[in-house]
Amino acid sequence: MTTDRWLSAEQLHAWVRFIAVVELLPGVLDTQLQKEAELTHFEYFTLAMLSEAPDRTLRMTALSTATNSTLPRLSHVVARLEKRGFIARTPCAEDRRATNAQLTEAGWEKIHSAAPGHVSTVRDRVIDTLDATDIADLDRIMSKVLASLDPGNTFTLLDRSA
Amino acid sequence: MTTDRWLSAEQLHAWVRFIAVVELLPGVLDTQLQKEAELTHFEYFTLAMLSEAPDRTLRMTALSTATNSTLPRLSHVVARLEKRGFIARTPCAEDRRATNAQLTEAGWEKIHSAAPGHVSTVRDRVIDTLDATDIADLDRIMSKVLASLDPGNTFTLLDRSA
DNA sequence: CCAATTTACTTGTCGCTACAACCAAAGTAG
DNA sequence: CTACTTTGGTTGTAGCGACAAGTAAATTGG
């Protein structure tokens, strides 16, 4: 900020493409999931995180970091998913401020029925356009950026999900 | 979809980090611009695209592809920016269905005053965490993904902007 | 042990985006 | 030319996320 630190031609070229993808990707994921499962990608991801947690249960705070979201946002989303019968909220015994979100049987079935279509679009639109080298590079680069965007929470990531 | 084409461990690892970044990055950009310039990143980008166009003018359709957005979305955004005096809309002479969006002098000043702060955060949070190899890899990978997400419109991208 | 603070979460409101519907002008077919 | 379709754009509505405020329980400090 002190000096005019503009971007180099290479940096700018990469950046413009990057934000284009960031702008377009959510829409692509949402559209497919909305049509085939009546689910937002964020809702899908929330259910997915729960489905892999022990006892399919997570405290709201843990779930919010797992989904890279804020607590208010998660609270609204979980409220909706609870109304639809996919999640049950119960007060936590050890800490009575806390709330446990648990995937119901219906929620379990929901995500398992939605998963194949979702994974298919992820493959078609992103993953399968990249070779093994690309994947390794993407992983390395996104890990760096993530560490900068979300310092400290990176370690929270579960490695199984989609 | 026919077979169980789940993701490999490497693919999944990269994918989870990728969507985490996709989820977090817009918020980071929006927050900074909102505080320092009362602008959405999308509004900033819209103004930026106009500022680099000949005569600082673009037809709505051209602007919508340049900003990777839909026409309804752009129409709303331009309407707001027009109310704030940053853009002027005028009917197009050659094609009377079309509308030209032109950056006003106030809009020109706005984006120039907002640019340093924005570029600074882009550097701090993303670009400067990556070395030259990373940048080249990012560019290559995002170009591939973009071609898959937005077939045909990739060539539309202007290379000067941020 | 009581006040102050922090943590965990919920709720209300506002603004933005997606989607659908709409209108008008331009191209196209008969 | 006249109907039909396509293109270019706007507008209305509904739903989601951000932010601010609020509640309640746990923790900390004197």
Tab-separated table of C-alpha atoms (C1' of nucleotides) in Angstrom:
chain	number	residue	atom	x	y	z
A	1	MET	CA	0.000	0.000	0.000
A	2	THR	CA	2.913	2.302	0.632
A	3	THR	CA	4.238	1.964	-2.898
A	4	ASP	CA	2.244	1.261	-6.015
A	5	ARG	CA	2.379	-2.459	-5.769
A	6	TRP	CA	0.297	-3.346	-8.785
A	7	LEU	CA	0.208	-6.892	-10.078
A	8	SER	CA	2.611	-8.202	-12.676
A	9	ALA	CA	1.188	-9.315	-16.006
A	10	GLU	CA	1.464	-12.964	-14.994
A	11	GLN	CA	-0.122	-12.396	-11.630
A	12	LEU	CA	-2.969	-10.410	-13.104
A	13	HIS	CA	-3.635	-13.006	-15.786
A	14	ALA	CA	-3.856	-15.740	-13.188
A	15	TRP	CA	-5.914	-13.627	-10.800
A	16	VAL	CA	-8.582	-12.712	-13.338
A	17	ARG	CA	-9.065	-16.361	-14.205
A	18	PHE	CA	-9.099	-17.331	-10.572
A	19	ILE	CA	-11.869	-14.930	-9.612
A	20	ALA	CA	-13.840	-15.914	-12.692
A	21	VAL	CA	-13.830	-19.487	-11.417
A	22	VAL	CA	-14.635	-18.358	-7.890
A	23	GLU	CA	-17.570	-16.447	-9.289
A	24	LEU	CA	-18.889	-19.236	-11.507
A	25	LEU	CA	-18.250	-22.424	-9.563
A	26	PRO	CA	-20.787	-21.945	-6.749
A	27	GLY	CA	-23.567	-21.372	-9.251
A	28	VAL	CA	-22.727	-24.545	-11.134
A	29	LEU	CA	-22.724	-26.639	-7.977
A	30	ASP	CA	-25.883	-25.040	-6.610
A	31	THR	CA	-27.816	-25.445	-9.818
A	32	GLN	CA	-27.173	-29.165	-10.128
A	33	LEU	CA	-27.892	-29.897	-6.479
A	34	GLN	CA	-30.976	-27.717	-6.475
A	35	LYS	CA	-32.465	-29.508	-9.452
A	36	GLU	CA	-31.587	-33.048	-8.487
A	37	ALA	CA	-31.795	-32.894	-4.712
A	38	GLU	CA	-33.399	-29.577	-3.722
A	39	LEU	CA	-30.232	-28.787	-1.816
A	40	THR	CA	-27.835	-25.864	-1.766
A	41	HIS	CA	-24.186	-26.804	-2.051
A	42	PHE	CA	-23.736	-25.389	1.412
A	43	GLU	CA	-26.577	-27.552	2.716
A	44	TYR	CA	-25.090	-30.562	0.992
A	45	PHE	CA	-21.698	-29.876	2.492
A	46	THR	CA	-23.224	-29.414	5.925
A	47	LEU	CA	-24.966	-32.778	5.732
A	48	ALA	CA	-21.775	-34.345	4.378
A	49	MET	CA	-19.714	-33.098	7.304
A	50	LEU	CA	-22.258	-34.445	9.756
A	51	SER	CA	-22.417	-37.791	7.990
A	52	GLU	CA	-18.736	-38.354	8.634
A	53	ALA	CA	-18.661	-37.201	12.234
A	54	PRO	CA	-18.726	-39.699	15.098
A	55	ASP	CA	-22.339	-40.599	15.837
A	56	ARG	CA	-23.180	-38.311	12.902
A	57	THR	CA	-23.203	-35.504	15.444
A	58	LEU	CA	-21.308	-32.239	15.736
A	59	ARG	CA	-21.616	-29.183	17.908
A	60	MET	CA	-22.696	-26.077	16.051
A	61	THR	CA	-19.345	-24.362	16.449
A	62	ALA	CA	-17.435	-27.378	15.183
A	63	LEU	CA	-19.816	-27.672	12.255
A	64	SER	CA	-19.433	-24.004	11.405
A	65	THR	CA	-15.649	-24.266	11.187
A	66	ALA	CA	-15.921	-27.513	9.251
A	67	THR	CA	-18.131	-25.770	6.713
A	68	ASN	CA	-16.083	-22.561	6.637
A	69	SER	CA	-19.059	-20.505	7.700
A	70	THR	CA	-20.184	-18.203	10.451
A	71	LEU	CA	-22.369	-19.316	13.298
A	72	PRO	CA	-25.369	-17.157	12.367
A	73	ARG	CA	-25.340	-18.506	8.849
A	74	LEU	CA	-25.072	-22.082	10.034
A	75	SER	CA	-27.811	-21.535	12.570
A	76	HIS	CA	-30.242	-20.454	9.862
A	77	VAL	CA	-29.290	-23.299	7.564
A	78	VAL	CA	-29.566	-25.931	10.262
A	79	ALA	CA	-32.945	-24.519	11.269
A	80	ARG	CA	-34.179	-25.055	7.718
A	81	LEU	CA	-32.687	-28.524	7.470
A	82	GLU	CA	-34.293	-29.382	10.782
A	83	LYS	CA	-37.691	-28.302	9.503
A	84	ARG	CA	-37.190	-30.633	6.561
A	85	GLY	CA	-36.308	-33.481	8.882
A	86	PHE	CA	-32.667	-33.956	7.886
A	87	ILE	CA	-31.075	-32.749	11.112
A	88	ALA	CA	-32.116	-32.880	14.753
A	89	ARG	CA	-30.891	-30.319	17.266
A	90	THR	CA	-30.481	-31.306	20.899
A	91	PRO	CA	-28.979	-29.410	23.812
A	92	CYS	CA	-25.525	-30.592	24.773
A	93	ALA	CA	-25.269	-32.292	28.172
A	94	GLU	CA	-21.700	-31.326	29.118
A	95	ASP	CA	-22.040	-27.691	28.122
A	96	ARG	CA	-25.537	-26.375	28.316
A	97	ARG	CA	-24.780	-23.391	26.109
A	98	ALA	CA	-23.922	-25.724	23.268
A	99	THR	CA	-26.176	-27.397	20.741
A	100	ASN	CA	-25.582	-30.732	19.073
A	101	ALA	CA	-26.631	-31.136	15.474
A	102	GLN	CA	-27.236	-34.725	14.489
A	103	LEU	CA	-27.985	-36.172	11.099
A	104	THR	CA	-31.307	-38.012	11.072
A	105	GLU	CA	-31.957	-41.194	9.158
A	106	ALA	CA	-33.767	-39.138	6.529
A	107	GLY	CA	-30.750	-36.865	6.309
A	108	TRP	CA	-28.472	-39.860	5.905
A	109	GLU	CA	-30.587	-41.139	3.048
A	110	LYS	CA	-30.799	-37.681	1.539
A	111	ILE	CA	-27.085	-37.175	1.222
A	112	HIS	CA	-26.472	-40.670	-0.034
A	113	SER	CA	-29.033	-40.188	-2.768
A	114	ALA	CA	-27.616	-36.778	-3.650
A	115	ALA	CA	-23.948	-37.736	-3.608
A	116	PRO	CA	-23.595	-39.566	-6.954
A	117	GLY	CA	-25.053	-36.707	-8.976
A	118	HIS	CA	-22.983	-34.149	-7.130
A	119	VAL	CA	-19.720	-36.054	-7.457
A	120	SER	CA	-20.484	-36.545	-11.104
A	121	THR	CA	-20.721	-32.816	-11.769
A	122	VAL	CA	-17.654	-32.121	-9.671
A	123	ARG	CA	-15.794	-34.599	-11.845
A	124	ASP	CA	-17.218	-33.382	-15.127
A	125	ARG	CA	-16.773	-29.682	-14.501
A	126	VAL	CA	-13.582	-29.611	-12.461
A	127	ILE	CA	-11.663	-32.667	-11.376
A	128	ASP	CA	-11.588	-34.656	-14.588
A	129	THR	CA	-10.327	-31.666	-16.562
A	130	LEU	CA	-7.180	-31.835	-14.431
A	131	ASP	CA	-4.371	-34.404	-14.557
A	132	ALA	CA	-2.444	-35.742	-11.584
A	133	THR	CA	0.079	-32.912	-11.704
A	134	ASP	CA	-2.679	-30.316	-11.783
A	135	ILE	CA	-4.332	-31.888	-8.763
A	136	ALA	CA	-1.102	-31.837	-6.800
A	137	ASP	CA	-0.488	-28.210	-7.774
A	138	LEU	CA	-4.045	-27.224	-6.932
A	139	ASP	CA	-3.750	-28.841	-3.538
A	140	ARG	CA	-0.504	-27.078	-2.763
A	141	ILE	CA	-1.698	-23.673	-3.934
A	142	MET	CA	-5.095	-23.818	-2.237
A	143	SER	CA	-3.458	-24.932	1.005
A	144	LYS	CA	-1.264	-21.862	0.915
A	145	VAL	CA	-4.143	-19.523	0.154
A	146	LEU	CA	-6.361	-21.149	2.738
A	147	ALA	CA	-3.711	-20.707	5.391
A	148	SER	CA	-3.672	-17.019	4.561
A	149	LEU	CA	-7.445	-16.585	4.352
A	150	ASP	CA	-8.324	-18.599	7.409
A	151	PRO	CA	-5.261	-18.696	9.662
A	152	GLY	CA	-5.481	-21.363	12.302
A	153	ASN	CA	-8.538	-23.204	11.118
A	154	THR	CA	-6.941	-25.097	8.304
A	155	PHE	CA	-6.092	-28.050	10.501
A	156	THR	CA	-9.784	-28.464	11.245
A	157	LEU	CA	-10.491	-29.812	7.821
A	158	LEU	CA	-11.721	-33.345	7.587
A	159	ASP	CA	-10.167	-35.083	4.647
A	160	ARG	CA	-13.053	-37.321	3.821
A	161	SER	CA	-16.010	-35.625	2.191
A	162	ALA	CA	-17.179	-34.095	-1.051
B	1	MET	CA	-22.642	-41.758	-12.606
B	2	THR	CA	-22.984	-45.228	-14.039
B	3	THR	CA	-20.198	-46.595	-11.855
B	4	ASP	CA	-19.202	-45.385	-8.423
B	5	ARG	CA	-16.765	-42.775	-9.570
B	6	TRP	CA	-15.776	-41.409	-6.203
B	7	LEU	CA	-12.776	-39.159	-5.866
B	8	SER	CA	-9.299	-40.444	-5.112
B	9	ALA	CA	-7.672	-39.412	-1.860
B	10	GLU	CA	-5.525	-36.836	-3.636
B	11	GLN	CA	-8.435	-35.424	-5.597
B	12	LEU	CA	-10.606	-35.174	-2.510
B	13	HIS	CA	-7.882	-33.502	-0.502
B	14	ALA	CA	-7.396	-30.870	-3.182
B	15	TRP	CA	-11.130	-30.432	-3.728
B	16	VAL	CA	-11.954	-29.793	-0.082
B	17	ARG	CA	-9.293	-27.081	0.087
B	18	PHE	CA	-10.425	-25.604	-3.172
B	19	ILE	CA	-14.035	-25.187	-2.112
B	20	ALA	CA	-12.921	-23.827	1.249
B	21	VAL	CA	-11.101	-21.071	-0.605
B	22	VAL	CA	-14.040	-20.544	-2.954
B	23	GLU	CA	-16.245	-20.171	0.087
B	24	LEU	CA	-13.968	-17.794	1.989
B	25	LEU	CA	-12.401	-15.588	-0.660
B	26	PRO	CA	-15.487	-13.577	-1.688
B	27	GLY	CA	-16.158	-12.633	1.909
B	28	VAL	CA	-12.595	-11.398	2.393
B	29	LEU	CA	-12.716	-9.264	-0.731
B	30	ASP	CA	-16.193	-7.926	0.004
B	31	THR	CA	-15.372	-7.013	3.573
B	32	GLN	CA	-12.338	-4.932	2.699
B	33	LEU	CA	-14.020	-3.127	-0.189
B	34	GLN	CA	-17.183	-2.551	1.799
B	35	LYS	CA	-15.302	-0.939	4.655
B	36	GLU	CA	-12.894	1.149	2.637
B	37	ALA	CA	-14.951	2.017	-0.424
B	38	GLU	CA	-18.568	0.993	0.252
B	39	LEU	CA	-18.340	-1.292	-2.740
B	40	THR	CA	-19.056	-4.957	-3.332
B	41	HIS	CA	-16.294	-6.848	-5.057
B	42	PHE	CA	-18.707	-7.409	-7.901
B	43	GLU	CA	-19.423	-3.684	-8.079
B	44	TYR	CA	-15.713	-2.961	-8.011
B	45	PHE	CA	-15.089	-5.438	-10.783
B	46	THR	CA	-17.912	-3.985	-12.831
B	47	LEU	CA	-16.463	-0.499	-12.552
B	48	ALA	CA	-13.006	-1.877	-13.326
B	49	MET	CA	-14.181	-3.516	-16.527
B	50	LEU	CA	-15.828	-0.311	-17.650
B	51	SER	CA	-12.759	1.737	-16.815
B	52	GLU	CA	-10.700	-0.286	-19.274
B	53	ALA	CA	-13.216	-0.350	-22.096
B	54	PRO	CA	-12.958	2.043	-25.041
B	55	ASP	CA	-14.652	5.310	-24.101
B	56	ARG	CA	-15.227	3.672	-20.698
B	57	THR	CA	-18.406	2.295	-22.226
B	58	LEU	CA	-19.769	-1.206	-22.685
B	59	ARG	CA	-23.077	-2.653	-23.697
B	60	MET	CA	-24.891	-4.463	-20.917
B	61	THR	CA	-24.456	-7.858	-22.524
B	62	ALA	CA	-20.739	-7.355	-23.045
B	63	LEU	CA	-20.382	-6.153	-19.476
B	64	SER	CA	-22.265	-9.140	-18.142
B	65	THR	CA	-19.938	-11.599	-19.856
B	66	ALA	CA	-16.902	-9.578	-18.807
B	67	THR	CA	-18.040	-9.825	-15.205
B	68	ASN	CA	-19.095	-13.473	-15.436
B	69	SER	CA	-22.624	-12.616	-14.438
B	70	THR	CA	-26.160	-12.860	-15.700
B	71	LEU	CA	-27.980	-9.968	-17.300
B	72	PRO	CA	-30.631	-9.609	-14.562
B	73	ARG	CA	-27.963	-9.443	-11.901
B	74	LEU	CA	-25.960	-6.889	-13.817
B	75	SER	CA	-29.053	-4.843	-14.524
B	76	HIS	CA	-29.784	-4.518	-10.809
B	77	VAL	CA	-26.199	-3.698	-9.943
B	78	VAL	CA	-25.858	-1.085	-12.674
B	79	ALA	CA	-29.138	0.469	-11.563
B	80	ARG	CA	-27.705	0.915	-8.071
B	81	LEU	CA	-24.388	2.237	-9.342
B	82	GLU	CA	-26.285	4.648	-11.540
B	83	LYS	CA	-28.240	5.952	-8.563
B	84	ARG	CA	-24.930	6.560	-6.821
B	85	GLY	CA	-23.655	8.452	-9.848
B	86	PHE	CA	-20.865	6.069	-10.883
B	87	ILE	CA	-22.417	4.844	-14.116
B	88	ALA	CA	-24.688	6.420	-16.726
B	89	ARG	CA	-27.001	4.353	-18.893
B	90	THR	CA	-27.877	5.543	-22.352
B	91	PRO	CA	-29.816	3.828	-25.139
B	92	CYS	CA	-27.629	2.474	-27.922
B	93	ALA	CA	-27.969	4.181	-31.287
B	94	GLU	CA	-27.163	1.274	-33.605
B	95	ASP	CA	-29.365	-1.232	-31.812
B	96	ARG	CA	-32.253	0.332	-30.020
B	97	ARG	CA	-32.794	-2.727	-27.857
B	98	ALA	CA	-29.357	-2.315	-26.361
B	99	THR	CA	-28.170	-0.139	-23.490
B	100	ASN	CA	-24.738	1.388	-23.091
B	101	ALA	CA	-23.260	1.603	-19.637
B	102	GLN	CA	-20.658	4.319	-19.287
B	103	LEU	CA	-18.402	5.101	-16.364
B	104	THR	CA	-18.917	8.658	-15.136
B	105	GLU	CA	-16.152	10.895	-13.894
B	106	ALA	CA	-17.256	10.142	-10.335
B	107	GLY	CA	-17.077	6.431	-11.129
B	108	TRP	CA	-13.597	6.863	-12.536
B	109	GLU	CA	-12.461	8.593	-9.376
B	110	LYS	CA	-14.204	6.011	-7.233
B	111	ILE	CA	-12.385	3.041	-8.676
B	112	HIS	CA	-9.058	4.787	-8.666
B	113	SER	CA	-9.419	5.624	-5.012
B	114	ALA	CA	-10.559	2.088	-4.201
B	115	ALA	CA	-7.932	0.247	-6.232
B	116	PRO	CA	-4.865	0.548	-3.972
B	117	GLY	CA	-6.594	-0.879	-0.933
B	118	HIS	CA	-8.131	-3.669	-2.943
B	119	VAL	CA	-4.910	-4.651	-4.669
B	120	SER	CA	-3.203	-4.588	-1.330
B	121	THR	CA	-5.541	-7.165	0.171
B	122	VAL	CA	-5.387	-9.282	-2.967
B	123	ARG	CA	-1.626	-9.318	-2.550
B	124	ASP	CA	-1.614	-9.900	1.178
B	125	ARG	CA	-4.203	-12.644	1.232
B	126	VAL	CA	-3.541	-14.411	-2.048
B	127	ILE	CA	-0.935	-13.364	-4.558
B	128	ASP	CA	2.041	-12.727	-2.301
B	129	THR	CA	1.652	-16.107	-0.619
B	130	LEU	CA	2.428	-17.678	-3.986
B	131	ASP	CA	5.771	-17.833	-5.801
B	132	ALA	CA	6.265	-17.574	-9.552
B	133	THR	CA	5.760	-21.299	-10.074
B	134	ASP	CA	2.529	-21.235	-8.095
B	135	ILE	CA	1.235	-18.352	-10.178
B	136	ALA	CA	1.984	-20.167	-13.410
B	137	ASP	CA	0.312	-23.328	-12.101
B	138	LEU	CA	-2.695	-21.392	-10.857
B	139	ASP	CA	-3.100	-19.735	-14.219
B	140	ARG	CA	-2.916	-23.033	-16.085
B	141	ILE	CA	-5.336	-24.832	-13.765
B	142	MET	CA	-7.902	-22.038	-13.584
B	143	SER	CA	-7.842	-21.662	-17.342
B	144	LYS	CA	-8.708	-25.334	-17.676
B	145	VAL	CA	-11.493	-25.172	-15.127
B	146	LEU	CA	-12.852	-21.958	-16.585
B	147	ALA	CA	-13.027	-23.503	-20.025
B	148	SER	CA	-15.120	-26.274	-18.533
B	149	LEU	CA	-17.360	-24.055	-16.416
B	150	ASP	CA	-17.946	-21.392	-19.003
B	151	PRO	CA	-17.337	-22.930	-22.417
B	152	GLY	CA	-16.893	-20.374	-25.135
B	153	ASN	CA	-16.721	-17.231	-23.023
B	154	THR	CA	-13.170	-17.617	-21.823
B	155	PHE	CA	-11.784	-15.629	-24.714
B	156	THR	CA	-13.888	-12.675	-23.620
B	157	LEU	CA	-11.652	-11.977	-20.672
B	158	LEU	CA	-9.758	-8.761	-20.664
B	159	ASP	CA	-6.289	-9.260	-19.340
B	160	ARG	CA	-5.875	-5.902	-17.692
B	161	SER	CA	-7.821	-5.415	-14.508
B	162	ALA	CA	-7.930	-6.396	-10.863
C	1	DC	C1'	-18.946	-15.848	45.559
C	2	DC	C1'	-20.419	-12.212	43.108
C	3	DA	C1'	-19.466	-9.106	39.129
C	4	DA	C1'	-17.532	-8.863	34.584
C	5	DT	C1'	-16.265	-11.209	30.533
C	6	DT	C1'	-16.266	-14.669	27.251
C	7	DT	C1'	-18.372	-18.372	24.793
C	8	DA	C1'	-22.195	-20.600	22.268
C	9	DC	C1'	-25.873	-19.879	19.862
C	10	DT	C1'	-30.377	-17.696	18.077
C	11	DT	C1'	-33.112	-14.183	15.980
C	12	DG	C1'	-34.409	-10.048	13.242
C	13	DT	C1'	-33.607	-7.080	9.524
C	14	DC	C1'	-31.551	-5.517	5.293
C	15	DG	C1'	-29.456	-6.091	0.882
C	16	DC	C1'	-28.190	-8.860	-2.850
C	17	DT	C1'	-28.893	-12.696	-6.287
C	18	DA	C1'	-31.536	-16.209	-8.809
C	19	DC	C1'	-35.497	-17.121	-11.338
C	20	DA	C1'	-39.407	-16.105	-13.877
C	21	DA	C1'	-42.083	-13.027	-16.234
C	22	DC	C1'	-42.242	-9.352	-18.987
C	23	DC	C1'	-41.568	-5.820	-22.918
C	24	DA	C1'	-39.567	-3.986	-27.019
C	25	DA	C1'	-36.674	-4.129	-31.025
C	26	DA	C1'	-34.404	-6.889	-34.554
C	27	DG	C1'	-34.017	-10.754	-37.495
C	28	DT	C1'	-36.309	-14.533	-40.280
C	29	DA	C1'	-39.889	-17.174	-43.041
C	30	DG	C1'	-43.649	-17.449	-45.717
D	1	DC	C1'	-45.443	-7.057	-45.207
D	2	DT	C1'	-46.995	-9.975	-41.663
D	3	DA	C1'	-46.334	-13.702	-38.286
D	4	DC	C1'	-42.785	-16.040	-35.478
D	5	DT	C1'	-38.572	-16.325	-33.163
D	6	DT	C1'	-34.570	-14.495	-31.140
D	7	DT	C1'	-32.029	-11.024	-28.848
D	8	DG	C1'	-31.342	-7.327	-25.302
D	9	DG	C1'	-32.768	-5.672	-21.407
D	10	DT	C1'	-35.743	-4.560	-17.103
D	11	DT	C1'	-38.624	-5.615	-13.174
D	12	DG	C1'	-40.904	-8.310	-9.332
D	13	DT	C1'	-40.581	-11.713	-5.994
D	14	DA	C1'	-38.743	-15.025	-3.068
D	15	DG	C1'	-34.870	-16.888	-0.559
D	16	DC	C1'	-30.322	-16.823	1.310
D	17	DG	C1'	-26.324	-14.609	3.780
D	18	DA	C1'	-24.208	-10.633	6.480
D	19	DC	C1'	-24.432	-7.931	10.331
D	20	DA	C1'	-26.138	-6.407	14.692
D	21	DA	C1'	-28.366	-7.410	18.684
D	22	DG	C1'	-29.927	-10.406	22.146
D	23	DT	C1'	-30.026	-14.526	25.529
D	24	DA	C1'	-28.110	-17.823	28.365
D	25	DA	C1'	-24.502	-20.482	30.347
D	26	DA	C1'	-19.684	-20.991	31.555
D	27	DT	C1'	-15.366	-18.849	33.094
D	28	DT	C1'	-12.485	-15.572	35.257
D	29	DG	C1'	-11.051	-12.012	38.709
D	30	DG	C1'	-11.258	-9.574	42.851
